XYZ file of N, CA and C in Angstrom:
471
model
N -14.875 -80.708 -16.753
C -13.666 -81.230 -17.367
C -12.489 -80.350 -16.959
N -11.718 -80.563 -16.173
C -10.339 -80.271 -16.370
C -9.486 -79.954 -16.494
N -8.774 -78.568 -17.284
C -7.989 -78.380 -18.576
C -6.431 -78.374 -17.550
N -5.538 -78.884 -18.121
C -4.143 -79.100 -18.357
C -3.374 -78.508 -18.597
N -2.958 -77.357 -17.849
C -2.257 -76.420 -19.176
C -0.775 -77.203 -19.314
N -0.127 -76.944 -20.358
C 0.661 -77.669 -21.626
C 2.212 -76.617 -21.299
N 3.140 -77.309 -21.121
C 4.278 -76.368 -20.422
C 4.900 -76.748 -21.912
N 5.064 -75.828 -23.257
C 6.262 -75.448 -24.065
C 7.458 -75.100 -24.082
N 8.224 -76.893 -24.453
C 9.503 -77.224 -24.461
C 10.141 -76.258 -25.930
N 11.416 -76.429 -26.052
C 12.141 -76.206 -27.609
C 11.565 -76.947 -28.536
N 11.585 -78.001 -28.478
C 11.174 -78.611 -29.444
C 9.443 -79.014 -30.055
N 8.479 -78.622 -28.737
C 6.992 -78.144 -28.870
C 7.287 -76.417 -29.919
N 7.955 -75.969 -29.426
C 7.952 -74.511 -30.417
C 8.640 -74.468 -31.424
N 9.472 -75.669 -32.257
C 10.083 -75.693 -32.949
C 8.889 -76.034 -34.098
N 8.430 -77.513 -33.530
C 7.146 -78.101 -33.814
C 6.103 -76.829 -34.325
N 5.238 -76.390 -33.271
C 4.563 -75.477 -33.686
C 4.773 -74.551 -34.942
N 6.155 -74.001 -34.849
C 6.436 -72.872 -35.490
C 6.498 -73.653 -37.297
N 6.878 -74.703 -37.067
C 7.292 -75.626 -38.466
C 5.566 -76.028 -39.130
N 4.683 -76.421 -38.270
C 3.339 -76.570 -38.694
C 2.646 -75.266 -38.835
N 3.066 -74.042 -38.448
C 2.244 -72.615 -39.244
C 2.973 -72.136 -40.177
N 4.218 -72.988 -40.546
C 4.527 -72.781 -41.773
C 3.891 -73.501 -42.566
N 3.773 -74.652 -42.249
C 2.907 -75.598 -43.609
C 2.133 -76.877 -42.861
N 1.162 -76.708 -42.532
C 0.334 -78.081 -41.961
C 0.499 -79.441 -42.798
N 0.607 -79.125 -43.930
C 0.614 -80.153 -44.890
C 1.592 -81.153 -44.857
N 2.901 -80.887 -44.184
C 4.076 -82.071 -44.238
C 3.370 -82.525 -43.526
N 4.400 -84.030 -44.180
C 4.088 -85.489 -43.443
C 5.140 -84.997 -42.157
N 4.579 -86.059 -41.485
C 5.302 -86.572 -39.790
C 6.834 -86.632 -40.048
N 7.341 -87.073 -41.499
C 8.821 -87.564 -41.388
C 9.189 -86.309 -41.708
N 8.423 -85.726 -42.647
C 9.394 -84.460 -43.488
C 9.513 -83.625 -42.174
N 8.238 -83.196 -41.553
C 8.155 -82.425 -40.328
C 9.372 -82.609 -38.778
N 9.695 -84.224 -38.652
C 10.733 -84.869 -38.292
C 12.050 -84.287 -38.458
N 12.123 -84.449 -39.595
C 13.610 -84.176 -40.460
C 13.717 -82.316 -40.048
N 12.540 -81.403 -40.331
C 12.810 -80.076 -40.233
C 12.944 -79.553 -38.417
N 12.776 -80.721 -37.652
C 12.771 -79.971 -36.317
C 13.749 -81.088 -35.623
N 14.537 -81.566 -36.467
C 15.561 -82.488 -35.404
C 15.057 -83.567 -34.110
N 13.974 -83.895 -34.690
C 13.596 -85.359 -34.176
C 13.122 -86.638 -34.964
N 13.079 -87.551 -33.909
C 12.349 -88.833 -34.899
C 11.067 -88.865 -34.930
N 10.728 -89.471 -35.925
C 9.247 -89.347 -36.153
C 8.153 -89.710 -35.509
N 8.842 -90.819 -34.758
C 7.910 -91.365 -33.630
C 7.626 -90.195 -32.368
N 8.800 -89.601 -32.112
C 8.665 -88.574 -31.455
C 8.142 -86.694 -31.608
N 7.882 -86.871 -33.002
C 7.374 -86.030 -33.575
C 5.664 -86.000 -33.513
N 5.589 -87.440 -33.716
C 4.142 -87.986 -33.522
C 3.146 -87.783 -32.364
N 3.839 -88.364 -31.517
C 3.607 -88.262 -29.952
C 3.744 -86.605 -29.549
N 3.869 -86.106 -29.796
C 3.781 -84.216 -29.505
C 3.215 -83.823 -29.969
N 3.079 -83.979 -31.238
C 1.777 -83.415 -32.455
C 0.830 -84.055 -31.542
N 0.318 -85.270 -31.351
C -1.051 -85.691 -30.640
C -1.148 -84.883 -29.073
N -0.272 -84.541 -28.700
C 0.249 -84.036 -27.262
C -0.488 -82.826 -27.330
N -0.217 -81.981 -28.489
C -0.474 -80.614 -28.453
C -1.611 -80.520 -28.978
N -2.235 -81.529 -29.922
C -3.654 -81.630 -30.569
C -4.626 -81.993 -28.715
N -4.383 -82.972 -28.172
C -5.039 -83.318 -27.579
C -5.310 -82.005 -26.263
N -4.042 -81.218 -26.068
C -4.291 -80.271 -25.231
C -5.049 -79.187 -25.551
N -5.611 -78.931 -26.900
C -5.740 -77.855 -27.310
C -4.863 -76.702 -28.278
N -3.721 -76.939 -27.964
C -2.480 -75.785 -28.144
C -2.796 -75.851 -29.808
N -3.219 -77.013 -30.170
C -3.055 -76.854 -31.756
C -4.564 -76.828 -31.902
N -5.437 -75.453 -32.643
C -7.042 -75.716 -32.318
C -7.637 -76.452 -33.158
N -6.810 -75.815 -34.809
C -7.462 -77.220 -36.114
C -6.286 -76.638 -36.933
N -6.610 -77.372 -38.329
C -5.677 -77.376 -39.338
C -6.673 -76.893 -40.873
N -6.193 -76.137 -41.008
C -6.781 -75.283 -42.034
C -6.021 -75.096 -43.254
N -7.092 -74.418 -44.313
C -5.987 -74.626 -45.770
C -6.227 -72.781 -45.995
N -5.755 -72.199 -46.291
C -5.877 -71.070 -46.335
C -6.259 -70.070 -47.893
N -7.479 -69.837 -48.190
C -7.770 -69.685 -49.719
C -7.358 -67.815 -50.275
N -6.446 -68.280 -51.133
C -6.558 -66.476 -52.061
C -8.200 -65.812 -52.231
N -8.243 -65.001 -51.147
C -9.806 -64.235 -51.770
C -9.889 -64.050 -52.955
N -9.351 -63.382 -53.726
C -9.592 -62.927 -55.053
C -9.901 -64.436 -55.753
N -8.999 -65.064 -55.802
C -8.994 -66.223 -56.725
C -10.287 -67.159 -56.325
N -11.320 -66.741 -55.438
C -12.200 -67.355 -54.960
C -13.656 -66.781 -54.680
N -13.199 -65.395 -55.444
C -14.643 -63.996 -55.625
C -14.856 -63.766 -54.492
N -14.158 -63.530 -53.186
C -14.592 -63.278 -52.101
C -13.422 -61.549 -52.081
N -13.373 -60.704 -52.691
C -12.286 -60.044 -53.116
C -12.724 -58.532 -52.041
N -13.708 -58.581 -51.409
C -14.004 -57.174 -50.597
C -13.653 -57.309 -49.295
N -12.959 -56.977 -48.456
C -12.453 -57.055 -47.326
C -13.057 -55.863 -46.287
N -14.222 -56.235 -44.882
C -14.474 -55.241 -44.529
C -14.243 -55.067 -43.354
N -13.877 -53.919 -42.492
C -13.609 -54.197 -40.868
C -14.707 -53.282 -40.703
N -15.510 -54.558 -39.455
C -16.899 -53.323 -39.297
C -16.859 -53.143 -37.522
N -17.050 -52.059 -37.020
C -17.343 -51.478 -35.569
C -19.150 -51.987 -35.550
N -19.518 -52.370 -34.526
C -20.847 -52.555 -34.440
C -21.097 -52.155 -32.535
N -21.756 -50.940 -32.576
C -22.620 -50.519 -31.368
C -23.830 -50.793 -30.724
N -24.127 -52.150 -29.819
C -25.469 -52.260 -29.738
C -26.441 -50.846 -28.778
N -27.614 -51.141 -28.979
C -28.231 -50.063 -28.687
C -28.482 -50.668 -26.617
N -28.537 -52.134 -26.757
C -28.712 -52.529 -24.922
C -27.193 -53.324 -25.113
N -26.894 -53.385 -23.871
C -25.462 -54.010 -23.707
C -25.510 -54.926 -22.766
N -26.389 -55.765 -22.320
C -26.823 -56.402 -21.546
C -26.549 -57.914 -21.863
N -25.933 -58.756 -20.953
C -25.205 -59.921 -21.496
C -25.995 -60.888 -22.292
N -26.926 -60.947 -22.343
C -27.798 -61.677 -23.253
C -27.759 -61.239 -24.519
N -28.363 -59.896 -24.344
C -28.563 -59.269 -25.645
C -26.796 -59.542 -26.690
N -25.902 -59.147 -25.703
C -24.582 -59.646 -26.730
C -23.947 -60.957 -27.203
N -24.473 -61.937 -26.685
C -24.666 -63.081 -26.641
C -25.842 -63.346 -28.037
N -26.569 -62.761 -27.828
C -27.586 -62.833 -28.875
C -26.665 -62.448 -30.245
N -26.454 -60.948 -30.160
C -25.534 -61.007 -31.447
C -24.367 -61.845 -32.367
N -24.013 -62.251 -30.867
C -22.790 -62.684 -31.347
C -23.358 -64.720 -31.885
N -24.481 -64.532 -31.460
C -24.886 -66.042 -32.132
C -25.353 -65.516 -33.769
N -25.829 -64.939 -33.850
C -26.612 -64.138 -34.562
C -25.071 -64.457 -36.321
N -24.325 -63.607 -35.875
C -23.301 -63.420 -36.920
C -22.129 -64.832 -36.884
N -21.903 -65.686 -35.790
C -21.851 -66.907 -35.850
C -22.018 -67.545 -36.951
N -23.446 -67.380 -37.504
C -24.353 -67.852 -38.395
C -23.682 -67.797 -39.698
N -23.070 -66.388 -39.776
C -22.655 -66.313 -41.230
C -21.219 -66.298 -41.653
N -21.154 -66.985 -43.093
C -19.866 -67.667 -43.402
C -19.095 -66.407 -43.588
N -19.750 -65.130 -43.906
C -18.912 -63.984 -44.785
C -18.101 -63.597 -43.075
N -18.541 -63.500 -42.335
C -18.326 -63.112 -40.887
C -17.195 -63.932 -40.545
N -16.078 -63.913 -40.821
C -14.785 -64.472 -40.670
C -14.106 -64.258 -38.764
N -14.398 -62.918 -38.657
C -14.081 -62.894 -37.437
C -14.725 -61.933 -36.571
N -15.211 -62.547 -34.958
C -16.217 -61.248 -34.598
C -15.397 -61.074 -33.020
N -15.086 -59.675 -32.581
C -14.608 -59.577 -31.249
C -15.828 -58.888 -30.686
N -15.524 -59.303 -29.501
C -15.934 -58.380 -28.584
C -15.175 -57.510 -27.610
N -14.981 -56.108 -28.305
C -14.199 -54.883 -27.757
C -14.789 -53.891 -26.333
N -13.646 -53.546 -26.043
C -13.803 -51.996 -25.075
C -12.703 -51.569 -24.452
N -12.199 -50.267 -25.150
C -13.878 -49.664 -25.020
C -14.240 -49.337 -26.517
N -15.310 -48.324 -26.341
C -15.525 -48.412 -27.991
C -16.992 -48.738 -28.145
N -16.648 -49.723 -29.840
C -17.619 -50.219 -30.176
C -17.674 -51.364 -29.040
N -19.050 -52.236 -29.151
C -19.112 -53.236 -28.644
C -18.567 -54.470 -29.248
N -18.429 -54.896 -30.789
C -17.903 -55.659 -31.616
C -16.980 -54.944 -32.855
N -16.280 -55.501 -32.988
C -15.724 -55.687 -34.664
C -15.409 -56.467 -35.219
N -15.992 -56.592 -36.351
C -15.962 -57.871 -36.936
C -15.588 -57.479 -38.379
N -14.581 -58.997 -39.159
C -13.884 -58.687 -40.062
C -14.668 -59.799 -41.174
N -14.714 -59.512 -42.323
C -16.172 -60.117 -43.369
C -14.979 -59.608 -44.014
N -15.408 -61.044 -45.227
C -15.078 -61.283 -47.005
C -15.699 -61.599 -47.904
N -16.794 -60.592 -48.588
C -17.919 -60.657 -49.178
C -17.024 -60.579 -51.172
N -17.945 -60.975 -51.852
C -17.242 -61.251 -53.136
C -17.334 -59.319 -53.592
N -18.443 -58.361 -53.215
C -18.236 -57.113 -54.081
C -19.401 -56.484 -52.900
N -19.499 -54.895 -53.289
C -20.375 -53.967 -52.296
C -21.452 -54.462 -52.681
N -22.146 -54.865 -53.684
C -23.655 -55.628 -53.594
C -23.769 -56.876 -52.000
N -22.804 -57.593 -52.480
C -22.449 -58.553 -51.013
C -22.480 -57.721 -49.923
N -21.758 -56.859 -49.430
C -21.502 -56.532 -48.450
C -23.341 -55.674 -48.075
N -23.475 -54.965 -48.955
C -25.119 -54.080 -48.566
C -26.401 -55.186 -48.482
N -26.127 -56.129 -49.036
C -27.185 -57.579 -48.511
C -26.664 -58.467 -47.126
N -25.674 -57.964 -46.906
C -25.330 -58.956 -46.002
C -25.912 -57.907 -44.931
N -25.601 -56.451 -44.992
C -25.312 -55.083 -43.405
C -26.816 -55.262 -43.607
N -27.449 -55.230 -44.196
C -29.216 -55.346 -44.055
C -29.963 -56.250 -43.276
N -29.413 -57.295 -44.044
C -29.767 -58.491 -43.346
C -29.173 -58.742 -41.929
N -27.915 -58.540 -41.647
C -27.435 -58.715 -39.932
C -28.129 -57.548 -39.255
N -27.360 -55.863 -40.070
C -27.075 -54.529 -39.246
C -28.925 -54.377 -39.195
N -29.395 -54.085 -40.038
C -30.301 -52.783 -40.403
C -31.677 -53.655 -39.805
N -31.628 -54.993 -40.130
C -33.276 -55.613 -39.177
C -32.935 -56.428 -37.906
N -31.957 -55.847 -37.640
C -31.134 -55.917 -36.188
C -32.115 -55.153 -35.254
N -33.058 -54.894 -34.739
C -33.477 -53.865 -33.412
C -32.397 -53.462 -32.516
N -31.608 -54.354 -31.883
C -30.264 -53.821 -31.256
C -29.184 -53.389 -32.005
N -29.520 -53.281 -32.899
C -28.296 -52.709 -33.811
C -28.225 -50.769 -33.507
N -27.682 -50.294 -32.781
C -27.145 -48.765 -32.785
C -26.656 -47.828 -33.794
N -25.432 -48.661 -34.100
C -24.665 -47.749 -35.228
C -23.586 -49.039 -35.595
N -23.297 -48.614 -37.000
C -22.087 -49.888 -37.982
C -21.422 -48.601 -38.313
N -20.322 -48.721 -38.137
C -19.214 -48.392 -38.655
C -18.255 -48.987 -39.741
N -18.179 -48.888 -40.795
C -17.512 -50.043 -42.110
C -16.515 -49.205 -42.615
N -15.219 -50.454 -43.118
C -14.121 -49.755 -43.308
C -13.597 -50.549 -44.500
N -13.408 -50.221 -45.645
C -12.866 -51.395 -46.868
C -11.924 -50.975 -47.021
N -10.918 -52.592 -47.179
C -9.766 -52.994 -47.422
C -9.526 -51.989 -48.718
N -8.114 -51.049 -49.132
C -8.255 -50.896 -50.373
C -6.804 -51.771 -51.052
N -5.788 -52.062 -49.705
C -4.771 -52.732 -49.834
C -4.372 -53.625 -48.608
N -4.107 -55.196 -48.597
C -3.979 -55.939 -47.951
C -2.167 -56.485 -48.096
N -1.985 -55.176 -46.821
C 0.082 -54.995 -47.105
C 0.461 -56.553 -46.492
N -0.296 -56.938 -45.561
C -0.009 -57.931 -44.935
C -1.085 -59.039 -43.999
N -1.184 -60.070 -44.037
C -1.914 -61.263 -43.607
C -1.488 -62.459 -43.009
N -1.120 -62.369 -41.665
C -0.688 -63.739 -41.305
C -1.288 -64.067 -40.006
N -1.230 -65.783 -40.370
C -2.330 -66.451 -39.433
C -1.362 -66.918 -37.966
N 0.187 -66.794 -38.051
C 0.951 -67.331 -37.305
C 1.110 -66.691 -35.765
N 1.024 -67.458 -34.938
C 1.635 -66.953 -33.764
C 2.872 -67.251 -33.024
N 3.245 -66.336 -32.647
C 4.945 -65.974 -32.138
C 4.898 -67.384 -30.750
N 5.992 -68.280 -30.933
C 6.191 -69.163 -29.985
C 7.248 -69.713 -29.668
């Protein structure tokens, strides 16, 4: 297949920038805030959905207000580094919902990955179950949130 890459006009980044403020407007309200018509608002939104540029539309939940209130950034060192074997991991934590986000770094660790477990009971059932009956697991490095100054999902466009 293909891919297209997508040349961003003013009004594609006006667009964009107006939908990571709020996915939720309608087509007209969204219209009205970026100085076009709606029909033409329409046709770009599908433009940029269909290229990719827009990946999904998400609702974004208060941890606390949802018992997910422990925030952890973890370093993870495998013991082989061999493209399978990281491939393996990274299916591995795929798997789990607390596992919000997993990179693959370097240099360094080999991963870090960012988890929102409801309390440290969560988090020591979860590092057991991924880290500790892991065989390739090396060394975890864990780091808890004690203040979350800032959180945003937006990108500069």
């Amino acid at each position: 297949m293909k891919t297209v890459k997508i040349i961003l006009d003013e009004l594609d980044r006006r667009i964009l920038n107006a939908l990571q403020d709020d996915a939720a407007q309608t087509n007209q309200e969204l219209a009205e805030l970026v100085h076009a018509s709606a029909p033409t608002c329409l046709r770009r939104v599908k433009r940029l959905v269909d290229g990719g540029v827009i990946a999904r539309q998400v609702v974004l939940l208060d941890p606390e207000k949802v018992g997910a209130s422990l925030s952890a950034i973890v370093e993870i060192t495998l013991d082989v580094q061999a493209s399978e074997r990281l491939i393996e991991f990274e299916k591995l934590v795929a798997t789990e919902a607390a596992v919000q986000q997993c990179y693959r770094v370097s240099p360094g660790p080999d991963f870090v990955l960012i988890i929102q477990v409801a309390d440290m009971a969560a988090y020591h059932e979860l590092a057991h179950r991924l880290f500790a009956q892991h065989a390739n697991v090396r060394n975890v490095r864990s780091f808890f949130s004690v203040l979350r100054s800032k959180f945003e999902t937006r990108i500069a466009v």
